[in-house]
XYZ file of C-alpha atoms in Angstrom:
327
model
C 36.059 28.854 -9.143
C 32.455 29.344 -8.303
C 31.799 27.664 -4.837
C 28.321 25.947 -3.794
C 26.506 25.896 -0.756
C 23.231 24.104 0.041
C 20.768 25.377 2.454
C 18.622 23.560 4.433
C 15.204 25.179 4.938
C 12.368 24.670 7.594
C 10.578 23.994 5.009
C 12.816 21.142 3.723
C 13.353 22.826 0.027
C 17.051 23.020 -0.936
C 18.428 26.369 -2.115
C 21.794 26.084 -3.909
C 23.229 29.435 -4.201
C 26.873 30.547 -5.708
C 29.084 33.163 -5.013
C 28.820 34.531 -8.413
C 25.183 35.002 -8.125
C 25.741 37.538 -5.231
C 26.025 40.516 -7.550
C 22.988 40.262 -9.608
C 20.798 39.502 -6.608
C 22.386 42.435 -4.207
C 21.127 44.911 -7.337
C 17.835 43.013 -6.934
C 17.422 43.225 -3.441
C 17.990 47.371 -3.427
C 15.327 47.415 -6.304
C 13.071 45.694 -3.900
C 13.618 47.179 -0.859
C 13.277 50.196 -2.570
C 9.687 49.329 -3.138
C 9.074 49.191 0.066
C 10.491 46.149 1.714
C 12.175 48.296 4.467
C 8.829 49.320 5.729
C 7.875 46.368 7.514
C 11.242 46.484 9.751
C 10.039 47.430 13.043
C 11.152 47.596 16.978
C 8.924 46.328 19.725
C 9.022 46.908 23.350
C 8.306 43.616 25.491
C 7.089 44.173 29.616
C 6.108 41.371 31.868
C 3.519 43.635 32.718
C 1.771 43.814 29.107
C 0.089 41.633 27.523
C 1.740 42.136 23.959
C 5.179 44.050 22.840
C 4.256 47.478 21.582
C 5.917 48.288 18.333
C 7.864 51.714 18.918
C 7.005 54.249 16.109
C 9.277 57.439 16.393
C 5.683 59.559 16.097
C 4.529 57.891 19.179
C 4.665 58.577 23.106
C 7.201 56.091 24.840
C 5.816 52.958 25.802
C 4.030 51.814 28.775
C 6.371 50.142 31.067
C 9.953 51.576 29.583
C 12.272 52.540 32.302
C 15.427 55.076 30.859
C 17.220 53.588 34.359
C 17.444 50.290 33.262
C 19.901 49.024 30.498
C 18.317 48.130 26.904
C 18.447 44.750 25.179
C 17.954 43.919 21.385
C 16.958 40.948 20.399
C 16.951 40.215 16.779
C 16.198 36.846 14.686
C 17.642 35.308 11.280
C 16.762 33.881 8.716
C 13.294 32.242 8.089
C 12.397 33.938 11.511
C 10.320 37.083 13.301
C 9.996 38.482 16.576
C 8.368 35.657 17.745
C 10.997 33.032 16.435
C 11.926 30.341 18.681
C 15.559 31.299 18.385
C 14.232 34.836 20.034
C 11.981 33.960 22.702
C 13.959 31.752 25.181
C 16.619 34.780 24.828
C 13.246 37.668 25.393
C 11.530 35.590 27.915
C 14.712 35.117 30.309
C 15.698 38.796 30.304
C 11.710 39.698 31.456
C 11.944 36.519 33.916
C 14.852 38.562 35.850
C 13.347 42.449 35.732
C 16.580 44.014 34.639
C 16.657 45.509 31.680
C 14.218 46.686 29.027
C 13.748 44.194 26.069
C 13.386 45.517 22.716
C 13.495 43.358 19.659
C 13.393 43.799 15.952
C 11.497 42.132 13.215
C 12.988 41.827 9.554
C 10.259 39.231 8.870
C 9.935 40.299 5.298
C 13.364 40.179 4.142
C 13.956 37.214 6.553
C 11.399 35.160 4.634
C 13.148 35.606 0.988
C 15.967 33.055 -0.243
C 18.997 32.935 1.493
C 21.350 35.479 -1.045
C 18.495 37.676 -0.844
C 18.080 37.884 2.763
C 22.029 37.364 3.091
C 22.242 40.505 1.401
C 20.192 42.671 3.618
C 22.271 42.595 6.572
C 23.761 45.920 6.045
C 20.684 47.638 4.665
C 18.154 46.279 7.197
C 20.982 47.262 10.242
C 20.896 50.781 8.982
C 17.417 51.059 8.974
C 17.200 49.558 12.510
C 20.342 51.791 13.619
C 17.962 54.805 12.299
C 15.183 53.600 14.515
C 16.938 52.979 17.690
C 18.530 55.935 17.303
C 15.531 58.050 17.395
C 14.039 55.954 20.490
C 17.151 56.566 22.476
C 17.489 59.975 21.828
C 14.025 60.456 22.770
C 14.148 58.264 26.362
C 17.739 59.442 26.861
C 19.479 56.270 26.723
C 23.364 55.909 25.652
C 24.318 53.870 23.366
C 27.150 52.549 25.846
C 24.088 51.263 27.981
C 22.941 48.947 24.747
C 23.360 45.156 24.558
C 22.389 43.811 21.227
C 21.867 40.158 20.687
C 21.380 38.367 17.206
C 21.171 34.769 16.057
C 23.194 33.998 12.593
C 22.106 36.675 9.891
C 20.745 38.538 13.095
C 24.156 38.846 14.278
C 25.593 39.823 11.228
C 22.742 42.502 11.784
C 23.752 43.435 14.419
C 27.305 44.323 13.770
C 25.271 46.604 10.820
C 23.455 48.856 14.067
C 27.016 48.733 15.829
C 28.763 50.507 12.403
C 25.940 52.887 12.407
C 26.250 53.801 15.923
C 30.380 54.021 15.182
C 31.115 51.279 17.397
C 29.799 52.677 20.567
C 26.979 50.098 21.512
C 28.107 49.034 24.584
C 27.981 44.849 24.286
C 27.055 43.286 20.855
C 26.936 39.131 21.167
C 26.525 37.084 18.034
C 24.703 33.559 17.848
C 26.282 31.352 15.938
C 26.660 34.076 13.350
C 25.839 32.960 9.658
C 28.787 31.183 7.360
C 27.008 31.092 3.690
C 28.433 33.635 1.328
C 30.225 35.293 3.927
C 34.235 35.878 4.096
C 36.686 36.747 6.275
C 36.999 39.969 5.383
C 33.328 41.129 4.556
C 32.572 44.077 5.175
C 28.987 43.852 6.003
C 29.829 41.181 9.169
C 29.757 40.864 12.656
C 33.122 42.574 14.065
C 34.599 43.507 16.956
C 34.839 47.019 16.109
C 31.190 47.100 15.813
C 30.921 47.686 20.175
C 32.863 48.387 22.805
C 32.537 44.648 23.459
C 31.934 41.413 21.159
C 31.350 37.927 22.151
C 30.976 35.566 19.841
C 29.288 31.641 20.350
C 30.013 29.664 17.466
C 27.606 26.038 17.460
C 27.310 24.704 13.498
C 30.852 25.848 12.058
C 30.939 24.514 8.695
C 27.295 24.079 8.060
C 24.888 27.479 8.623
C 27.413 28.841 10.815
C 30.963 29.662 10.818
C 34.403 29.195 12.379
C 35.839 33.056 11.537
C 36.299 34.561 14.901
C 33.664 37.391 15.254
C 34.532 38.919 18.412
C 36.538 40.190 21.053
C 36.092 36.869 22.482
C 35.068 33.436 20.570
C 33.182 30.531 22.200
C 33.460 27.011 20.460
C 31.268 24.925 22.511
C 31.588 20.979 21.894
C 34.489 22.650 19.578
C 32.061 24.568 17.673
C 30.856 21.671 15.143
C 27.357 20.281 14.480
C 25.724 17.764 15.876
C 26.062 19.544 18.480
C 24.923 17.428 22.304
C 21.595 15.986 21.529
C 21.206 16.927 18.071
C 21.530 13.784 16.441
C 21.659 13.179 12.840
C 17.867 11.971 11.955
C 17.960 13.649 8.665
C 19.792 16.467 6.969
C 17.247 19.038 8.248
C 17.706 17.697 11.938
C 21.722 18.186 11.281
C 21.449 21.623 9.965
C 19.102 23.182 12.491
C 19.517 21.887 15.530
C 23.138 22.668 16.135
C 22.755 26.297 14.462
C 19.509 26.434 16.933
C 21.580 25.778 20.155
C 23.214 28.979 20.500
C 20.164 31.187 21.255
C 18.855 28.419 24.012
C 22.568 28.307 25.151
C 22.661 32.149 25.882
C 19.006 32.027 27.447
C 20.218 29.679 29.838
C 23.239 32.032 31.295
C 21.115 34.812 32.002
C 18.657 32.705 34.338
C 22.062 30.588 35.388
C 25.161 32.891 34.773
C 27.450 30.429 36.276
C 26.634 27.505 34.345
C 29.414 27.589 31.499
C 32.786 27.348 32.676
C 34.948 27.766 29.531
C 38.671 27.426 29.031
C 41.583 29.695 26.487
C 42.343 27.604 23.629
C 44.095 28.372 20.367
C 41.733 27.377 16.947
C 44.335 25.142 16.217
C 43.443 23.044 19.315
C 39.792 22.752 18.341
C 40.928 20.618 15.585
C 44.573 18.437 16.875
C 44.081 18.472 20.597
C 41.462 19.167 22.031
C 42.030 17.523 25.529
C 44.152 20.300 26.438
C 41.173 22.733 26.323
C 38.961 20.640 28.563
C 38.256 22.438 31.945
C 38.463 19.105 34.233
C 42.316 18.867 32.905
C 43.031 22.597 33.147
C 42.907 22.049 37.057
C 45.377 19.391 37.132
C 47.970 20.838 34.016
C 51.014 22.179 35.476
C 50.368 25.443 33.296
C 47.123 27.149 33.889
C 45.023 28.707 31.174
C 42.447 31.133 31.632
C 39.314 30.071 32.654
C 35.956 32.449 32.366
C 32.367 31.905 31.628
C 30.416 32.057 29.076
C 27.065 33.987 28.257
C 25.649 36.194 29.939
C 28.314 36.845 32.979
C 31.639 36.808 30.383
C 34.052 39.411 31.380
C 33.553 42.799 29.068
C 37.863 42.678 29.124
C 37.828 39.129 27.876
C 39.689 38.202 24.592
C 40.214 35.287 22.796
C 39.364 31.896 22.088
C 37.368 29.470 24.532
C 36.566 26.125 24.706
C 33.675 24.372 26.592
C 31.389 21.314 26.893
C 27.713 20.919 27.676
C 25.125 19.335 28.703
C 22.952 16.870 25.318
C 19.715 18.432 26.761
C 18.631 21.711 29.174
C 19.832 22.759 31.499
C 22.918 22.224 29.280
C 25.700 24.121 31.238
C 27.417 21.290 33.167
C 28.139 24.338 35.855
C 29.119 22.306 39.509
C 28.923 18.873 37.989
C 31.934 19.991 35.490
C 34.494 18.023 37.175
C 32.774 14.905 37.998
């Protein structure tokens, strides 16, 4: 039975793809990324100190600012996005607020801008390219790949688990945003996985809708259980549903860098997302006679952390309810 999903665009056309169309329109895509579609994928290095990210080609010296001391994050967008998306910029900007790391992130604008089967179908072919890329740039600034934290935001993330394959699952941290659901199975090969790092952490924000409830990760995060609206995204219109709740991830994650300590989650089975939830909520963890694990997520979760995780937030920033949890 052929299965239908429709896609809400920022644009506010509707895209109705099927599963049996996926096929055809993978042979497409190679014919057209054979003409040169790949060429556009790039890397850019982001400073504080510069004035615009310098896009790293493997011919040229290492850029300005780049310190090999420092861990490396990878920021990379979805669908409809760039390096400049709004989904990637809260996540950039915190990193270069704190000074700790050096920012890199990756724009797939081209193949990001084409329907969503054709751009659905890139994932793998877009992270080998990008796997090819960073692996030249580390080898050159002496960077291991167990020092690497990539970050991507739904088809991003998928995209990510694509540079974590190439690199044989030794990236050191890979964290998915609300990973994409469309045309995606549990078993795909070309998704997100745990095996793709040494750790995977998972947020899941619009299960259902352009996300998905298939754990990803080491460790799965279900804010608000997981479903859209999520807190503050209420439902205006269908484009306000789809987006906003898929959005909340990225601004989610931002926020735990600058605030590590701001989501307290607690262990609960998937089951529990949907029957009973109240045994998942943090403020009744403290006073239930059998106490479940409790860790935080984002930016400070636990690299030995596995499972499933429940949490509530905040309907506008900062959204992390951190010491006003129990009140």
């Amino acid at each position: 039975m052929t299965r239908v999903w429709c896609l809400v665009v920022l644009s506010c056309s509707v895209i109705m793809v099927t599963r049996a169309d996926a096929p055809r329109y993978h042979q497409e895509l190679i014919r057209t990324l054979q003409t040169g579609k790949l060429e556009t994928v790039g890397i850019y290095f982001s400073s504080p100190f510069l004035k615009k990210e310098t896009r790293i080609h493997p011919e040229d010296p290492l850029p300005h600012g780049f310190n090999s001391s420092l861990p490396v994050k990878v920021v990379i967008h979805g669908w409809m996005g760039n390096k400049n998306h709004i989904t990637i910029d809260p996540v950039k900007n915190a990193y270069l607020a704190q000074l700790c790391c050096n920012v890199i992130t990756v724009n797939w604008e081209d193949g990001a801008m084409q329907n969503y089967d054709l751009s659905r179908y890139m994932v793998d072919i877009v992270g080998q390219k990008v796997g090819e890329l960073l692996h030249n740039f580390f080898t050159r600034t002496n960077i291991s790949s167990g020092d690497v934290h990539i970050l991507g935001h739904s088809l991003g993330a998928h995209i990510a688990g694509n540079i974590g394959k190439y690199f044989n699952g030794t990236i050191g941290r890979i964290t998915a945003l609300d990973p994409a659901g469309p045309l995606f199975k549990l078993k795909s090969t070309d998704a997100c996985s745990s095996k793709d790092a040494i750790f995977v952490d998972a947020i899941h924000t619009d299960v259902g809708i352009l996300g998905e409830k298939t754990r990803r990760g080491h460790v799965d995060f279900y804010p608000n259980r997981g479903f859209p609206p999520q807190p503050g995204c209420y439902l205006l219109d269908i484009l306000t549903f789809s987006t906003c709740s898929h959005l909340r991830a990225p601004l989610l994650y931002a926020e735990s860098i600058l605030l590590p300590e701001q989501f307290l989650s607690v262990e609960c089975e998937i089951s529990e997302l949907f029957t009973s939830i109240r045994k998942c909520r943090p403020k009744n963890n403290l006073i239930s006679t059998t106490k479940r694990q409790m860790i935080f997520m984002g930016e400070a979760t636990p690299k030995n952390a596995t499972g499933v995780f429940y949490l509530e937030t905040n309907n506008a920033a900062p959204y992390g309810k951190g010491k006003h949890l129990f009140v």
